[in-house]
Tab-separated table of C-alpha atoms in Angstrom:
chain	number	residue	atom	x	y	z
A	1	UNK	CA	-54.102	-8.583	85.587
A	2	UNK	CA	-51.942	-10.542	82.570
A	3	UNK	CA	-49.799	-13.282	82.677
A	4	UNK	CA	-49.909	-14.260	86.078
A	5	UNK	CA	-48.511	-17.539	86.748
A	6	UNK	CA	-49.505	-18.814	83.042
A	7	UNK	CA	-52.921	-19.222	84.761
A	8	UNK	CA	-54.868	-15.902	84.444
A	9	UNK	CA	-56.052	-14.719	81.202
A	10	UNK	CA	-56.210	-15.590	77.744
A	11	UNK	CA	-57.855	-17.571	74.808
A	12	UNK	CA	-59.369	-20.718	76.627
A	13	UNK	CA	-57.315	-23.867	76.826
A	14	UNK	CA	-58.848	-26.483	74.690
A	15	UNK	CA	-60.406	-29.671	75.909
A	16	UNK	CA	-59.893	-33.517	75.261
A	17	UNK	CA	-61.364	-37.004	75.651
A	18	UNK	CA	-60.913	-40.548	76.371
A	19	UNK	CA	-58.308	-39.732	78.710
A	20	UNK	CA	-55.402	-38.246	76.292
A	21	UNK	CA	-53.986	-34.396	77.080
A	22	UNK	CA	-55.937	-31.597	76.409
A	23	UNK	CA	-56.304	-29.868	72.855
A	24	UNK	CA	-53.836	-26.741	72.673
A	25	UNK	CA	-55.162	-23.309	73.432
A	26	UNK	CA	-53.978	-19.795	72.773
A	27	UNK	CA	-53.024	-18.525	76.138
A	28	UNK	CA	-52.136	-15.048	77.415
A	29	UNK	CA	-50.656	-12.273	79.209
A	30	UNK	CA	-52.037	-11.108	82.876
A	31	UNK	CA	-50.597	-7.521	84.097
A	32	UNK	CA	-51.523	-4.425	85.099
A	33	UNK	CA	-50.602	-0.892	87.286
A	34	UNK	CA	-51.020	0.832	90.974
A	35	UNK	CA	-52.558	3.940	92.062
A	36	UNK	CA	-53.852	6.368	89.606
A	37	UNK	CA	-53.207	9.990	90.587
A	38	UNK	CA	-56.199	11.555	91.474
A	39	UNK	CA	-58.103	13.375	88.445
A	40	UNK	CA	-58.161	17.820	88.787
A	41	UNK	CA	-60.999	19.172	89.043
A	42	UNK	CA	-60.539	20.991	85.848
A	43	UNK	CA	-59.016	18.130	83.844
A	44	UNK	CA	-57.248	19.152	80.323
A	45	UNK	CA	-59.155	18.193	77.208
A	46	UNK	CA	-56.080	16.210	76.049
A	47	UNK	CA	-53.881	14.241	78.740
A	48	UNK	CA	-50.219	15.337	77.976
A	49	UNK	CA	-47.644	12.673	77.956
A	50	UNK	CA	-46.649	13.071	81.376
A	51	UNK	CA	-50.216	12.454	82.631
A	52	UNK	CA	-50.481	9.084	80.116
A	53	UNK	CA	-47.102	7.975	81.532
A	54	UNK	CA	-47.997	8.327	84.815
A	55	UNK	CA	-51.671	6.306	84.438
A	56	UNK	CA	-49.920	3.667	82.608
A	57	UNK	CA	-47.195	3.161	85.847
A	58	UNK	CA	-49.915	3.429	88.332
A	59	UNK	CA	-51.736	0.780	86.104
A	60	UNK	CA	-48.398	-1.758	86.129
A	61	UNK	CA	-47.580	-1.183	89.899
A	62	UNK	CA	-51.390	-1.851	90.772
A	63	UNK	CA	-51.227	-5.088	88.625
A	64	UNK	CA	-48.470	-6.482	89.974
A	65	UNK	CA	-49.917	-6.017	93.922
A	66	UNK	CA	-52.869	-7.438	92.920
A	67	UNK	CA	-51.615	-10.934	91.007
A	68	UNK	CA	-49.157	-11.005	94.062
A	69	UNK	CA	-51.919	-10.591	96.515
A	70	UNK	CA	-54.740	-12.388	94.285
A	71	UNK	CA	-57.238	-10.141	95.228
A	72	UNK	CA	-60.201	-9.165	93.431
A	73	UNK	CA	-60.551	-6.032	95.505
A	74	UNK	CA	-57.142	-4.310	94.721
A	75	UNK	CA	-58.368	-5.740	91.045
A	76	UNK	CA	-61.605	-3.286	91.161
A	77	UNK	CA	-59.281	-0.701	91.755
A	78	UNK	CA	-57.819	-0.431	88.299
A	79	UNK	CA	-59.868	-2.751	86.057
A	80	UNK	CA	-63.207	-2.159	84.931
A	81	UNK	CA	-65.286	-3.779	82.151
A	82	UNK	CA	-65.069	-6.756	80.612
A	83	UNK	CA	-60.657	-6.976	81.697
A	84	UNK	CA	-62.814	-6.691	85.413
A	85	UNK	CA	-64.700	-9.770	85.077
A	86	UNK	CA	-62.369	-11.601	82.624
A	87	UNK	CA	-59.614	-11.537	85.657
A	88	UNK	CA	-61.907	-11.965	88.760
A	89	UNK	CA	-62.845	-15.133	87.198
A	90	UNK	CA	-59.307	-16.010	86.587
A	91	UNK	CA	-58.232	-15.095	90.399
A	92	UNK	CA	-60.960	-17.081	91.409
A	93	UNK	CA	-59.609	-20.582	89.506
A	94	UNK	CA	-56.292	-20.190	90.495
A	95	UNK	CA	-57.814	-19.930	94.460
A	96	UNK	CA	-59.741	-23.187	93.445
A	97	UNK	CA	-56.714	-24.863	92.641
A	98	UNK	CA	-54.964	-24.307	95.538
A	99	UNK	CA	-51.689	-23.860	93.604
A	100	UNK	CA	-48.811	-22.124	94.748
A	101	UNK	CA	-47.538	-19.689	92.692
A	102	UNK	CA	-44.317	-17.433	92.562
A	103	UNK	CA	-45.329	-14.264	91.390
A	104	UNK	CA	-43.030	-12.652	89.146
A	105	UNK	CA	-43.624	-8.622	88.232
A	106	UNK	CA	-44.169	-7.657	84.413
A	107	UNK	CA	-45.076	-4.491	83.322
A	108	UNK	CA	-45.006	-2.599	79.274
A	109	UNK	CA	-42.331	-0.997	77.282
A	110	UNK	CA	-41.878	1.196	74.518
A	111	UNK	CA	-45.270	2.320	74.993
A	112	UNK	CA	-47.302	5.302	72.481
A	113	UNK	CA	-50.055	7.099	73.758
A	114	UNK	CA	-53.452	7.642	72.155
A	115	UNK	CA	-55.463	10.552	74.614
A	116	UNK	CA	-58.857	10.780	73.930
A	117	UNK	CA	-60.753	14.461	73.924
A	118	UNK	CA	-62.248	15.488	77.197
A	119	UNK	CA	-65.568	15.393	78.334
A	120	UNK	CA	-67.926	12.469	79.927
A	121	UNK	CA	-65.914	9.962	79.187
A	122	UNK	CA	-62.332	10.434	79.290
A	123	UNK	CA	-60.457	7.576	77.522
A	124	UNK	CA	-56.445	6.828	76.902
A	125	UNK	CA	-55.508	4.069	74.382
A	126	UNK	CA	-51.900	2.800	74.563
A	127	UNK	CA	-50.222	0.441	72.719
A	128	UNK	CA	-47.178	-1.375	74.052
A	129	UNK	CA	-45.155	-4.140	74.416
A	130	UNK	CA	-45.767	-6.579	77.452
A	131	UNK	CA	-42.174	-7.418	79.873
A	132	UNK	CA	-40.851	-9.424	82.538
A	133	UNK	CA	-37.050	-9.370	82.880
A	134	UNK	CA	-35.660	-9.479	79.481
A	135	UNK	CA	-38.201	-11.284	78.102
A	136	UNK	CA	-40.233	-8.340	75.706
A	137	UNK	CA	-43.310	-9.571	73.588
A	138	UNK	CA	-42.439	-9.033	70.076
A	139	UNK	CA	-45.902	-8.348	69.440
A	140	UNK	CA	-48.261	-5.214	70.897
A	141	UNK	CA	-50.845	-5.046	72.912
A	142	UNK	CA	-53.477	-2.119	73.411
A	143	UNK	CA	-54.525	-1.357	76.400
A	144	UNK	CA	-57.603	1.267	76.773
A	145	UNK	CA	-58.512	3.271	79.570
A	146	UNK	CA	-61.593	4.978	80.305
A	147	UNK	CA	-62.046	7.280	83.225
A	148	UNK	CA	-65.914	8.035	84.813
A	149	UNK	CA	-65.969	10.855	87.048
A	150	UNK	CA	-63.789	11.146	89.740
A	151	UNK	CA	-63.206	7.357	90.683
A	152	UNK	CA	-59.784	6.993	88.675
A	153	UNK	CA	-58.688	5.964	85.191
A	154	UNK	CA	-59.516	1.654	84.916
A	155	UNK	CA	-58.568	-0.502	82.216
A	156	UNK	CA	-61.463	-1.647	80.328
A	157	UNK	CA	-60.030	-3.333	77.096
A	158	UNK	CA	-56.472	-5.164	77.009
A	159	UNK	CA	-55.936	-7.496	73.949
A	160	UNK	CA	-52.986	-8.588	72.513
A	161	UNK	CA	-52.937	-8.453	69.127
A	162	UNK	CA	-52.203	-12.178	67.032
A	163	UNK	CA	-49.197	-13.925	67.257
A	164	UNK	CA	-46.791	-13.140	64.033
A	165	UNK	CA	-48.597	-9.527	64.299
A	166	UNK	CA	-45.634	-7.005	63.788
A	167	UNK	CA	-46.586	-3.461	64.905
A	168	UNK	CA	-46.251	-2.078	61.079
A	169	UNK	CA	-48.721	-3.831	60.294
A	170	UNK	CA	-51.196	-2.372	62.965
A	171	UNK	CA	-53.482	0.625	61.720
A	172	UNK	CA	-52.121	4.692	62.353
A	173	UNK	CA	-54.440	6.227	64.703
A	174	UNK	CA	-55.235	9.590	63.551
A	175	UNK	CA	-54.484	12.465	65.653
A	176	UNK	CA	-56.160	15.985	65.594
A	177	UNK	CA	-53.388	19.225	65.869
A	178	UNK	CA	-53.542	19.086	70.188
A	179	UNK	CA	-53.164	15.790	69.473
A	180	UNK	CA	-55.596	13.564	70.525
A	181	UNK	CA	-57.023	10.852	68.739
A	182	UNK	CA	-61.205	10.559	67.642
A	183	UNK	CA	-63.745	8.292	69.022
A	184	UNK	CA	-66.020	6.953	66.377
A	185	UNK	CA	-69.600	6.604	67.059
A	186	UNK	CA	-71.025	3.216	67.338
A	187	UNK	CA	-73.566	3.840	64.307
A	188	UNK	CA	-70.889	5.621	61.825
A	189	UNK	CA	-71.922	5.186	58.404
A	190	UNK	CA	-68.847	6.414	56.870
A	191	UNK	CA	-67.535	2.659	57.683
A	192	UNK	CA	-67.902	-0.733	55.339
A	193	UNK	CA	-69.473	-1.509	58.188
A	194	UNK	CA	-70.493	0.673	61.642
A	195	UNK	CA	-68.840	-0.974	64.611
A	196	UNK	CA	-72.738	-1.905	66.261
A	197	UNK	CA	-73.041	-4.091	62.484
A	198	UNK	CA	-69.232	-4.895	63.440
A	199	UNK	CA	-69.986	-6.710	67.315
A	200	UNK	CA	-73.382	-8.269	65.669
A	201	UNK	CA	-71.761	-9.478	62.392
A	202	UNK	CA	-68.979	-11.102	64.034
A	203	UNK	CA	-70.492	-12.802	66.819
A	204	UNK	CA	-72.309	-15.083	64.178
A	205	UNK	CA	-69.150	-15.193	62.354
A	206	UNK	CA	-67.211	-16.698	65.604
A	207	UNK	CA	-70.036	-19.165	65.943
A	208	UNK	CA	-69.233	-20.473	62.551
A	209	UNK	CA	-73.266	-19.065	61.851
A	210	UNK	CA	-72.198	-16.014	59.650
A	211	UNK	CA	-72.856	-17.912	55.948
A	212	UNK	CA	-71.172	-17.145	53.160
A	213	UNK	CA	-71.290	-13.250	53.103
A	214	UNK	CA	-69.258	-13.721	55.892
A	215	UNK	CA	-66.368	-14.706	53.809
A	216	UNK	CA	-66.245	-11.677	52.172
A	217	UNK	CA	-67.080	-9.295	54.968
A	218	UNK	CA	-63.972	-10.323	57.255
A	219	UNK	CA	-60.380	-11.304	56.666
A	220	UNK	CA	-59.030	-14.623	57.660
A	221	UNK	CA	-58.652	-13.914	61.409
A	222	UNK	CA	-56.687	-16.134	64.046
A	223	UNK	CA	-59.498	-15.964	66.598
A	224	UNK	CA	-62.071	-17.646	64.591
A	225	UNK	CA	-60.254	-19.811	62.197
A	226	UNK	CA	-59.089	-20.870	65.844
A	227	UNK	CA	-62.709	-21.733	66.841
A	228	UNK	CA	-63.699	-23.266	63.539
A	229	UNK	CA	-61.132	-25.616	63.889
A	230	UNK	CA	-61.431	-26.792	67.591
A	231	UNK	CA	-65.175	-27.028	66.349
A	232	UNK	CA	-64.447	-29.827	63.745
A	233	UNK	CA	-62.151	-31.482	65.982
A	234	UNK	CA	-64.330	-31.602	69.142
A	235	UNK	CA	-67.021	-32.743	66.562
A	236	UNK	CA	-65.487	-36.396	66.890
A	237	UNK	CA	-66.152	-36.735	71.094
A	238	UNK	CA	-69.041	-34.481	71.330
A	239	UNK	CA	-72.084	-32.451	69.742
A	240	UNK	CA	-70.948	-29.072	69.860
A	241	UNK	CA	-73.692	-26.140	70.097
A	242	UNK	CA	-72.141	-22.600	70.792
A	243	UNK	CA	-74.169	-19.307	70.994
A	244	UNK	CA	-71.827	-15.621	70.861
A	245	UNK	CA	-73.649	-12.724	70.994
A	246	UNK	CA	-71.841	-9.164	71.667
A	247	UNK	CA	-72.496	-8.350	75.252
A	248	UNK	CA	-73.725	-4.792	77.765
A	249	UNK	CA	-70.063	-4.117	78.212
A	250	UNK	CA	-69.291	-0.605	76.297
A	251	UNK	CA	-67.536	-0.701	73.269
A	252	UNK	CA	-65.238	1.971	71.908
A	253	UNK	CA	-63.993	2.919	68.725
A	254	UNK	CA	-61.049	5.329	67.429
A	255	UNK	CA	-60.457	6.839	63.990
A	256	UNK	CA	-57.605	5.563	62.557
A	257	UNK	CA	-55.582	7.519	59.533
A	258	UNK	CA	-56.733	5.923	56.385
A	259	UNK	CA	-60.028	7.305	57.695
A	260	UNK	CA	-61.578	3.773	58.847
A	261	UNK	CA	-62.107	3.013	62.687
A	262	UNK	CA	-60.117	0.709	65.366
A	263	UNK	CA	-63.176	-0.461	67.279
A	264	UNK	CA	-62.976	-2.430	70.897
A	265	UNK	CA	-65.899	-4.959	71.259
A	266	UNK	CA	-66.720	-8.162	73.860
A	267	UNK	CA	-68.370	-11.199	72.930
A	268	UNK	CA	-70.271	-13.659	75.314
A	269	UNK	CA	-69.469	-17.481	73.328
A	270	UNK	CA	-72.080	-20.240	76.003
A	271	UNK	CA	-71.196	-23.807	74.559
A	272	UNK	CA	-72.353	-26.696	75.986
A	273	UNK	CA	-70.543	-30.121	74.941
A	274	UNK	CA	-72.999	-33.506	74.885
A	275	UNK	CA	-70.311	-36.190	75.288
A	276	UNK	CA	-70.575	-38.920	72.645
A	277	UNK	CA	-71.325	-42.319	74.495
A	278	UNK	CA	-69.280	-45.082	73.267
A	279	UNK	CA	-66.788	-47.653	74.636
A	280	UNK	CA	-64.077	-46.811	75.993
A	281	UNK	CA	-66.119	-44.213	77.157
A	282	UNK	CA	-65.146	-40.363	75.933
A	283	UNK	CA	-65.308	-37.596	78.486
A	284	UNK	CA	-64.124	-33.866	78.290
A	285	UNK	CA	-62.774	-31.152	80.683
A	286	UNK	CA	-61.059	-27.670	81.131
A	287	UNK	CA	-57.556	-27.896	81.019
A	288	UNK	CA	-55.383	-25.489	83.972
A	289	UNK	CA	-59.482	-24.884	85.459
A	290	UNK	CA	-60.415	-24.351	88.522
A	291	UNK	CA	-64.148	-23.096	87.296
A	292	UNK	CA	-63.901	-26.656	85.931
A	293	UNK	CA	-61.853	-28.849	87.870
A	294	UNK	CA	-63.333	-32.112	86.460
A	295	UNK	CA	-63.796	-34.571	83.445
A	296	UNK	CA	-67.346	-34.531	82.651
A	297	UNK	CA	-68.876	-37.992	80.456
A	298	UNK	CA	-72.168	-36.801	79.714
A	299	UNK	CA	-71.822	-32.940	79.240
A	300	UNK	CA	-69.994	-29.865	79.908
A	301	UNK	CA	-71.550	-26.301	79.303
A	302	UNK	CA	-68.889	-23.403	79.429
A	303	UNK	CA	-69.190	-19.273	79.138
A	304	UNK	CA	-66.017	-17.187	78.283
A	305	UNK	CA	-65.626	-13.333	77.665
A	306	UNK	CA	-63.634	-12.401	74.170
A	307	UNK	CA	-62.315	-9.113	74.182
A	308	UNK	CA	-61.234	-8.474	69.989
A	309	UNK	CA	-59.568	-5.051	68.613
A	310	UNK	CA	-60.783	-5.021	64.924
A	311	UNK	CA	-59.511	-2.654	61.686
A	312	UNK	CA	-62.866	-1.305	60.298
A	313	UNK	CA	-61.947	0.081	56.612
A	314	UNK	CA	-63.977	3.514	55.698
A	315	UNK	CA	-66.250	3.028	52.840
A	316	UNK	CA	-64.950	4.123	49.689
A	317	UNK	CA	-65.201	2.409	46.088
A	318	UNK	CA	-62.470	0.091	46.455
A	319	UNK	CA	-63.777	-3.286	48.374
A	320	UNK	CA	-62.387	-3.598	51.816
A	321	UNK	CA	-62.839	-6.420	54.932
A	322	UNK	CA	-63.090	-6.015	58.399
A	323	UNK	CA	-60.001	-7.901	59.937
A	324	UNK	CA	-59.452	-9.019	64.006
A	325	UNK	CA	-56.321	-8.153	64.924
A	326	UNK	CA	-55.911	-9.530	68.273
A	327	UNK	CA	-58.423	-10.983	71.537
A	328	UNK	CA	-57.952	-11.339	75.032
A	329	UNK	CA	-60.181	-13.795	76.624
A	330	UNK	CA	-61.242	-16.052	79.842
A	331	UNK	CA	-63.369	-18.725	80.876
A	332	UNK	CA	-65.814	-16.872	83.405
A	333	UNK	CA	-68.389	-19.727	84.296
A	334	UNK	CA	-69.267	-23.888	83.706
A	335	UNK	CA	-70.804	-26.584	84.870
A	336	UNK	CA	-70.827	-31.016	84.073
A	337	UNK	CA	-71.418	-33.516	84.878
C-alpha cells in the first residue's frame, strides 16, 4: 500500500519525553495496483512493455481497493515480502486507532521498466514517480516485482529513494540486446563488496556498530546518519540498545551499467528504550501508533522492517563506496510499559 492517509508506511516517526511532541520522522508513501492478468503458460523470457504496463496498473488499481477497504486480504493479493508485512502491520495500527480516514487514490507516472530474464523467478523492476492529483513526487521510487509460479506478479520491494535524490543521479541499469536487465548473484565477487557482505555490513553500520572501516566502506547515507542522530538525541531520556540484522526475506540484485550492482535488501532494527528515571519524570512513545498507543516511563521495546536500494560499485582499481539510495520502512511490533 503507500501513502495512505499519512498513516501507512514509511521511516518510523520518532519518539519524545517528558511530555513535549514527538521527535520528527521520515515518513512515506503507501500505494499500490489491482488484478494482475493471469501469467501464459508459456511466458516470454522478457516481459514486453505492454505486459510491464499492464502489471504496474493492476498493481495501482489493487492498491487503491485495498487502502480504501483496509484489508489485509486484498493486500496478500499483490504484495509479498517484506512490502507484505511492512503494510499489514500498518493496516493493522490505523484499525487500532479507530481513525477515520478519507481515502484518496494515488498511483505512478512516468514510469521505465526493468524486465528481468525468464525462468524460476520472474522479476520486473520499475522505477517511477509516486501521484495523487497533481501532486507528482519529484523524487523516484523503485518498485520490484517478483512472480512465483502461477499465483500472479506481487510487489516485494518498494523504496523511495532519499529526499533531494534527482533521478540523474540514480545508477543506469544495464540492459542485454532483448532487453532485459541482469540479476546479480548474492555472492558476486566482481563487486567492492557482494550484496550478502552488503545486507551483513550494513546492518552493523545502521546500528552505529560498524567501526571505523565503516566510514570508508559506505557513503554518507540519509537512512543512517538519520539513526545516528535520533540515537544521540534519545541518549538524553533513555539508554538506547538497538540490534539490525538483515532478515529471511529474499534479496535481489540487478547489474547496473558501470558494471556494479543495484541490490534490494531488508533489515530487522529490535530497540528497546530504558526510560531514564528522574523528576519530572521522562517517558517515551510512538508517535501516529496504534502498535503503540501509549507513553511508556520505564521502557519501550520496538521492531521495524527497513527495506534499502543500495549502488554497489564493481571492483576495479579506483576506490569506490557502497551508497543507500533510498528505504521504505514500518514499525511491525512493540511493547511498554
Amino acid at each position: 500500500m503507500r501513502r495512505y492517509g499519512g498513516l501507512i508506511g514509511g521511516l518510523m516517526t520518532g519518539f519524545l519525553v517528558v511530555g513535549c511532541s514527538a521527535l520528527p520522522g521520515l515518513n512515506r508513501n503507501a500505494a499500490q495496483a489491482p488484478s494482475t492478468p493471469p501469467p501464459s503458460a508459456t511466458a516470454p523470457s522478457v516481459l514486453s512493455g505492454q505486459e510491464a504496463t499492464a502489471i504496474m496498473k493492476d498493481y495501482i488499481e489493487r492498491n487503491n481497493l485495498a487502502n480504501k477497504a483496509r484489508s489485509d486480504k486484498l493486500l496478500a493479493a499483490y504484495e509479498g515480502g517484506s512490502s507484505l508485512a511492512i503494510d499489514k502491520a500498518g493496516y493493522a495500527s490505523s484499525r487500532k486507532l479507530r481513525k477515520t480516514i478519507k481515502h484518496e487514490p494515488f498511483g505512478y507516472t512516468s514510469p521505465t521498466f526493468y524486465p528481468g530474464t525468464g525462468g524460476e523467478r520472474p522479476w520486473l523492476l520499475t522505477l517511477a514517480h509516486w501521484q495523487r492529483k497533481k501532486d507528482i513526487s519529484k523524487e523516484a521510487t523503485y518498485l520490484l516485482f517478483t512472480r512465483e509460479g502461477d499465483d500472479g506478479w506481487r510487489q516485494v520491494y518498494s523504496p523511495d529513494t532519499f529526499d533531494g535524490t534527482s533521478p540523474q543521479e540514480l545508477p543506469a541499469i544495464a540492459k542485454d540486446a532483448s532487453g532485459a536487465a541482469t540479476e546479480v548473484g548474492q555472492d558476486d565477487t566482481g563487486l567492492i563488496m557482494s550484496p550478502a557482505d552488503f545486507a551483513r555490513n550494513y546492518a552493523a553500520h545502521l546500528a552505529g556498530k560498524g567501526g571505523k572501516a565503516a566510514g570508508t566502506r559506505f557513503a554518507t547515507d540519509l537512512l543512517a546518519k538519520n539513526a545516528a542522530s535520533k540515537r544521540l538525541e534519545m541518549n538524553k531520556f533513555a539508554r538506547v540498545s538497538e540490534v539490525t540484522r538483515a532478515t529471511r526475506y529474499p534479496s535481489y540484485a540487478v547489474r547496473t551499467a558501470d558494471g556494479g550492482a543495484l541490490a534490494f535488501t531488508t533489515f530487522q532494527r529490535d530497540r528497546r528504550y530504558d526510560v531514564r528515571q528522574r523528576t519530572p519524570r521522562f517517558y517515551v512513545f510512538q508517535q501516529n501508533s496504534g502498535l503503540l498507543p501509549g507513553k511508556y516511563y520505564t521502557n519501550m521495546k520496538t521492531t521495524e522492517l527497513v527495506q534499502v536500494v543500495a549502488h554497489i560499485p564493481a571492483k576495479d582499481a579506483k576506490p569506490g563506496q557502497v551508497k543507500v539510495l533510498g528505504s521504505y520502512s514500518g514499525l511491525i511490533a512493540g511493547s511498554g510499559r
